[in-house]
Coordinates of C-alpha atoms in Angstrom, one line a residue:
M1 CA -16.6 35.7 17.0
T2 CA -18.6 32.6 18.0
D3 CA -19.5 31.9 14.3
I4 CA -15.9 32.2 13.2
T5 CA -14.7 29.8 16.0
S6 CA -17.4 27.3 15.1
E7 CA -16.5 27.3 11.5
T8 CA -12.8 27.0 12.3
V9 CA -13.5 23.9 14.5
L10 CA -15.8 22.3 12.0
G11 CA -13.2 23.1 9.2
A12 CA -10.5 21.4 11.3
F13 CA -12.7 18.4 11.8
L14 CA -13.3 18.1 8.0
V15 CA -9.6 18.2 7.5
F16 CA -9.3 15.4 10.0
C17 CA -11.9 13.3 8.2
R18 CA -9.9 13.3 5.0
I19 CA -6.4 12.9 6.6
G20 CA -7.7 10.4 9.2
G21 CA -9.5 8.3 6.5
C22 CA -6.2 8.1 4.5
L23 CA -4.0 7.2 7.5
L24 CA -6.5 4.6 8.5
I25 CA -5.5 2.3 5.6
V26 CA -2.3 3.7 4.0
P27 CA 0.7 1.4 4.4
G28 CA 3.0 2.2 7.3
F29 CA 0.8 4.4 9.3
S30 CA -2.0 1.8 9.5
S31 CA 0.2 -1.0 10.7
M32 CA -1.2 -3.2 13.5
R33 CA 2.1 -3.0 15.2
I34 CA 1.4 0.7 16.0
P35 CA -1.0 1.2 18.9
V36 CA -4.4 2.7 18.0
Q37 CA -3.8 5.7 20.3
I38 CA -0.6 6.6 18.6
R39 CA -2.2 6.4 15.2
L40 CA -5.1 8.5 16.4
F41 CA -2.8 11.2 17.9
L42 CA -0.7 11.2 14.7
A43 CA -3.8 11.8 12.6
V44 CA -4.9 14.6 14.9
A45 CA -1.5 16.2 14.9
V46 CA -1.2 16.1 11.1
S47 CA -4.7 17.5 10.7
L48 CA -4.1 20.4 13.1
S49 CA -0.8 21.3 11.4
L50 CA -2.4 21.4 8.0
T51 CA -5.6 23.1 9.0
P52 CA -4.3 26.7 8.7
V53 CA -3.3 26.0 5.1
L54 CA -6.4 24.0 4.1
L55 CA -9.0 26.0 6.0
P56 CA -9.9 28.2 2.9
F57 CA -10.8 25.0 1.0
V58 CA -13.2 23.6 3.7
T59 CA -14.8 26.9 4.9
P60 CA -17.5 26.9 2.2
V61 CA -18.9 23.5 3.5
S62 CA -18.2 24.0 7.2
K63 CA -21.0 26.3 8.0
P64 CA -23.0 24.9 10.9
A65 CA -26.3 26.6 9.7
D66 CA -26.9 23.6 7.3
P67 CA -26.5 20.3 9.2
A68 CA -27.5 18.2 6.2
R69 CA -24.8 19.7 4.1
L70 CA -22.3 19.4 6.9
F71 CA -23.0 15.7 7.5
A72 CA -22.7 15.1 3.7
A73 CA -19.3 16.9 3.7
I74 CA -18.1 14.8 6.6
G75 CA -19.0 11.5 4.8
S76 CA -17.5 12.8 1.5
E77 CA -14.2 13.9 3.1
A78 CA -13.8 10.6 4.9
A79 CA -14.6 8.7 1.6
I80 CA -12.0 10.7 -0.3
G81 CA -9.3 10.2 2.3
F82 CA -10.1 6.4 2.5
T83 CA -9.9 6.2 -1.3
I84 CA -6.5 7.9 -1.4
G85 CA -5.2 5.5 1.3
L86 CA -6.7 2.5 -0.6
L87 CA -4.8 3.4 -3.8
A88 CA -1.6 3.3 -1.9
R89 CA -2.6 0.1 -0.1
L90 CA -3.4 -1.6 -3.4
M91 CA 0.3 -1.4 -4.5
F92 CA 1.4 -3.2 -1.3
M93 CA -1.4 -5.7 -1.7
A94 CA -0.2 -6.5 -5.2
L95 CA 3.4 -6.8 -3.9
Q96 CA 2.2 -9.1 -1.1
T97 CA 0.2 -11.3 -3.6
M98 CA 3.2 -11.7 -5.9
A99 CA 5.5 -12.3 -2.9
V100 CA 3.4 -15.2 -1.8
A101 CA 3.6 -16.5 -5.4
V102 CA 7.4 -16.1 -5.2
A103 CA 7.5 -18.1 -2.0
Q104 CA 5.5 -20.9 -3.6
A105 CA 7.7 -20.8 -6.7
V106 CA 10.9 -21.4 -4.8
G107 CA 9.4 -24.0 -2.4
L108 CA 9.2 -21.7 0.7
G109 CA 5.4 -21.4 0.8
G110 CA 5.2 -23.7 3.9
M111 CA 7.5 -21.5 6.0
I112 CA 4.8 -19.3 7.7
A113 CA 6.0 -16.2 9.5
G114 CA 4.2 -14.2 12.1
V115 CA 0.9 -12.4 11.7
A116 CA 1.1 -9.8 9.0
D117 CA -0.3 -6.2 9.1
N118 CA -3.7 -7.4 7.7
G119 CA -4.1 -10.0 10.5
E120 CA -3.4 -13.0 8.3
Q121 CA -0.4 -15.3 8.3
Q122 CA 1.8 -15.4 5.2
P123 CA 5.1 -17.0 4.1
A124 CA 8.3 -15.6 5.6
V125 CA 9.4 -14.5 2.1
A126 CA 6.3 -12.5 1.6
T127 CA 6.8 -10.9 5.0
L128 CA 10.3 -10.0 4.0
F129 CA 9.1 -8.3 0.9
T130 CA 6.3 -6.3 2.5
M131 CA 8.0 -5.3 5.7
T132 CA 11.1 -4.1 3.8
A133 CA 9.0 -2.2 1.3
T134 CA 7.1 -0.5 4.2
M135 CA 10.3 0.4 6.0
M136 CA 11.6 1.9 2.8
I137 CA 8.7 4.4 2.8
F138 CA 10.1 6.1 5.9
A139 CA 13.8 5.5 5.0
A140 CA 13.3 7.3 1.7
D141 CA 11.1 10.1 3.3
Q142 CA 8.2 9.1 1.1
H143 CA 5.8 9.6 4.0
W144 CA 6.4 13.4 3.5
E145 CA 5.4 13.0 -0.1
L146 CA 2.2 11.3 1.1
L147 CA 1.4 14.3 3.3
R148 CA 2.2 16.7 0.5
G149 CA -0.1 14.7 -1.8
L150 CA -2.9 14.9 0.8
K151 CA -2.5 18.7 0.9
D152 CA -2.5 19.0 -2.9
S153 CA -5.6 16.7 -3.1
Y154 CA -7.7 19.7 -2.0
S155 CA -6.8 21.5 -5.2
V156 CA -8.0 18.6 -7.3
L157 CA -10.8 17.1 -5.2
S158 CA -12.4 20.1 -3.6
P159 CA -14.6 19.5 -0.6
A160 CA -17.4 21.5 -2.3
G161 CA -17.4 19.1 -5.2
G162 CA -18.2 16.0 -3.0
F163 CA -17.2 12.4 -3.4
S164 CA -17.5 10.9 -6.9
A165 CA -17.9 7.1 -6.7
R166 CA -17.5 6.7 -10.4
L167 CA -14.1 8.5 -10.4
A168 CA -13.0 6.6 -7.4
L169 CA -13.9 3.3 -9.1
V170 CA -11.9 4.3 -12.2
D171 CA -8.9 5.2 -10.1
V172 CA -9.1 1.9 -8.1
T173 CA -9.3 -0.1 -11.4
D174 CA -6.4 1.7 -12.9
Q175 CA -4.3 1.4 -9.8
L176 CA -5.0 -2.4 -9.6
T177 CA -3.9 -2.8 -13.2
D178 CA -0.7 -0.7 -12.8
A179 CA 0.2 -2.3 -9.4
F180 CA -0.1 -5.9 -10.6
L181 CA 1.7 -5.2 -13.9
L182 CA 4.5 -3.6 -11.8
T183 CA 4.8 -6.5 -9.3
L184 CA 4.5 -9.1 -12.0
R185 CA 7.3 -7.5 -13.9
I186 CA 9.7 -7.3 -10.9
T187 CA 9.0 -10.8 -9.6
S188 CA 9.0 -12.4 -13.1
P189 CA 12.5 -13.9 -12.6
F190 CA 11.2 -16.1 -9.8
L191 CA 8.2 -17.2 -11.8
I192 CA 10.4 -18.0 -14.9
Y193 CA 12.8 -19.8 -12.7
S194 CA 10.0 -21.9 -11.3
V195 CA 8.7 -22.8 -14.7
I196 CA 12.1 -23.8 -16.1
V197 CA 13.1 -25.8 -13.1
N198 CA 9.8 -27.7 -12.7
L199 CA 9.8 -28.4 -16.4
A200 CA 13.3 -29.8 -16.2
V201 CA 12.5 -31.9 -13.2
G202 CA 9.3 -33.2 -14.8
I203 CA 11.1 -34.2 -18.0
T204 CA 13.8 -35.9 -15.9
N205 CA 11.2 -37.7 -13.8
K206 CA 9.6 -39.0 -17.0
L207 CA 12.9 -40.3 -18.3
T208 CA 13.7 -42.1 -15.0
P209 CA 10.4 -43.1 -13.5
Q210 CA 12.1 -45.5 -11.0
I211 CA 13.8 -42.6 -9.2
P212 CA 11.7 -40.0 -7.3
I213 CA 13.5 -37.1 -9.0
Y214 CA 11.0 -34.5 -7.8
F215 CA 11.6 -35.2 -4.1
I216 CA 15.4 -35.4 -4.6
A217 CA 15.4 -32.1 -6.5
M218 CA 13.4 -30.1 -4.1
P219 CA 16.3 -29.0 -1.9
F220 CA 18.2 -27.9 -4.9
V221 CA 15.2 -26.0 -6.3
T222 CA 14.9 -24.2 -3.0
A223 CA 18.6 -23.5 -2.8
G224 CA 18.5 -22.0 -6.3
G225 CA 15.5 -19.9 -5.4
L226 CA 17.2 -18.5 -2.3
L227 CA 20.3 -17.7 -4.4
L228 CA 18.2 -15.9 -6.9
L229 CA 16.4 -14.1 -4.0
Y230 CA 19.8 -13.1 -2.5
F231 CA 21.0 -11.4 -5.7
S232 CA 17.7 -9.8 -6.9
I233 CA 15.7 -8.7 -3.8
A234 CA 17.6 -5.4 -3.5
E235 CA 16.8 -4.5 -7.1
V236 CA 13.2 -5.7 -6.8
L237 CA 12.5 -3.5 -3.8
T238 CA 14.3 -0.6 -5.2
I239 CA 12.2 -0.6 -8.4
F240 CA 9.0 -1.0 -6.3
S241 CA 10.0 1.8 -4.0
A242 CA 10.8 4.1 -6.9
A243 CA 7.5 3.3 -8.6
F244 CA 5.6 4.0 -5.3
G245 CA 7.5 7.3 -4.9
T246 CA 6.6 8.3 -8.5
W247 CA 2.9 7.6 -7.8
L248 CA 3.1 9.7 -4.7
Q249 CA 4.6 12.6 -6.6
Q250 CA 2.3 12.4 -9.7
G251 CA -0.8 11.1 -8.0

């Protein structure tokens, strides 16, 4: 009876290592605006609720008779969970990077908002993009898809197989490529707008060098960027949210 209880406790801890490692960095759950205690209790609650389902997967590596193997399994499970959370975080990092580029393109790069989730300040437009996209995770119930994906990850990445650094590096590289292509595609109207407007202002400035056309045109450039933002931000965030949901479903 003692052996069964020990294996069960160790198995639950291994489940917590993977789920806790994922929730440590995944967007939404890892926000600095959520107290650390709440994030910890949430990871423990999710782990305990999924332990009865996932216990058969972790039982082969949760035997306390082999401490070296147990410690290796703990590190492996934490690394797998962290990698899954990192893949989700990369999509939001790509969106944040392109949102900063959008803010610079429409002349709003100097309007700095409060501290973002990563502890760094960023333009207000970038905060609008990232905060809204994070809110849409919970509004569209995509956080349940994340938990379902964590449960299904045990069928693909078995604890007995360990952590593959090569496979994780390939996944990170592919995710970076897909994320930046997606965000570049959905923010391309702002970049094209910036190129066209600045080209027109530059040509006009060359034709009339006596007049500071650039400084005169800046309010109009910003107004046009805000107008474009008003009409396109809903579509941009909808496409991003749909792509993120597709990734959660297909892995």
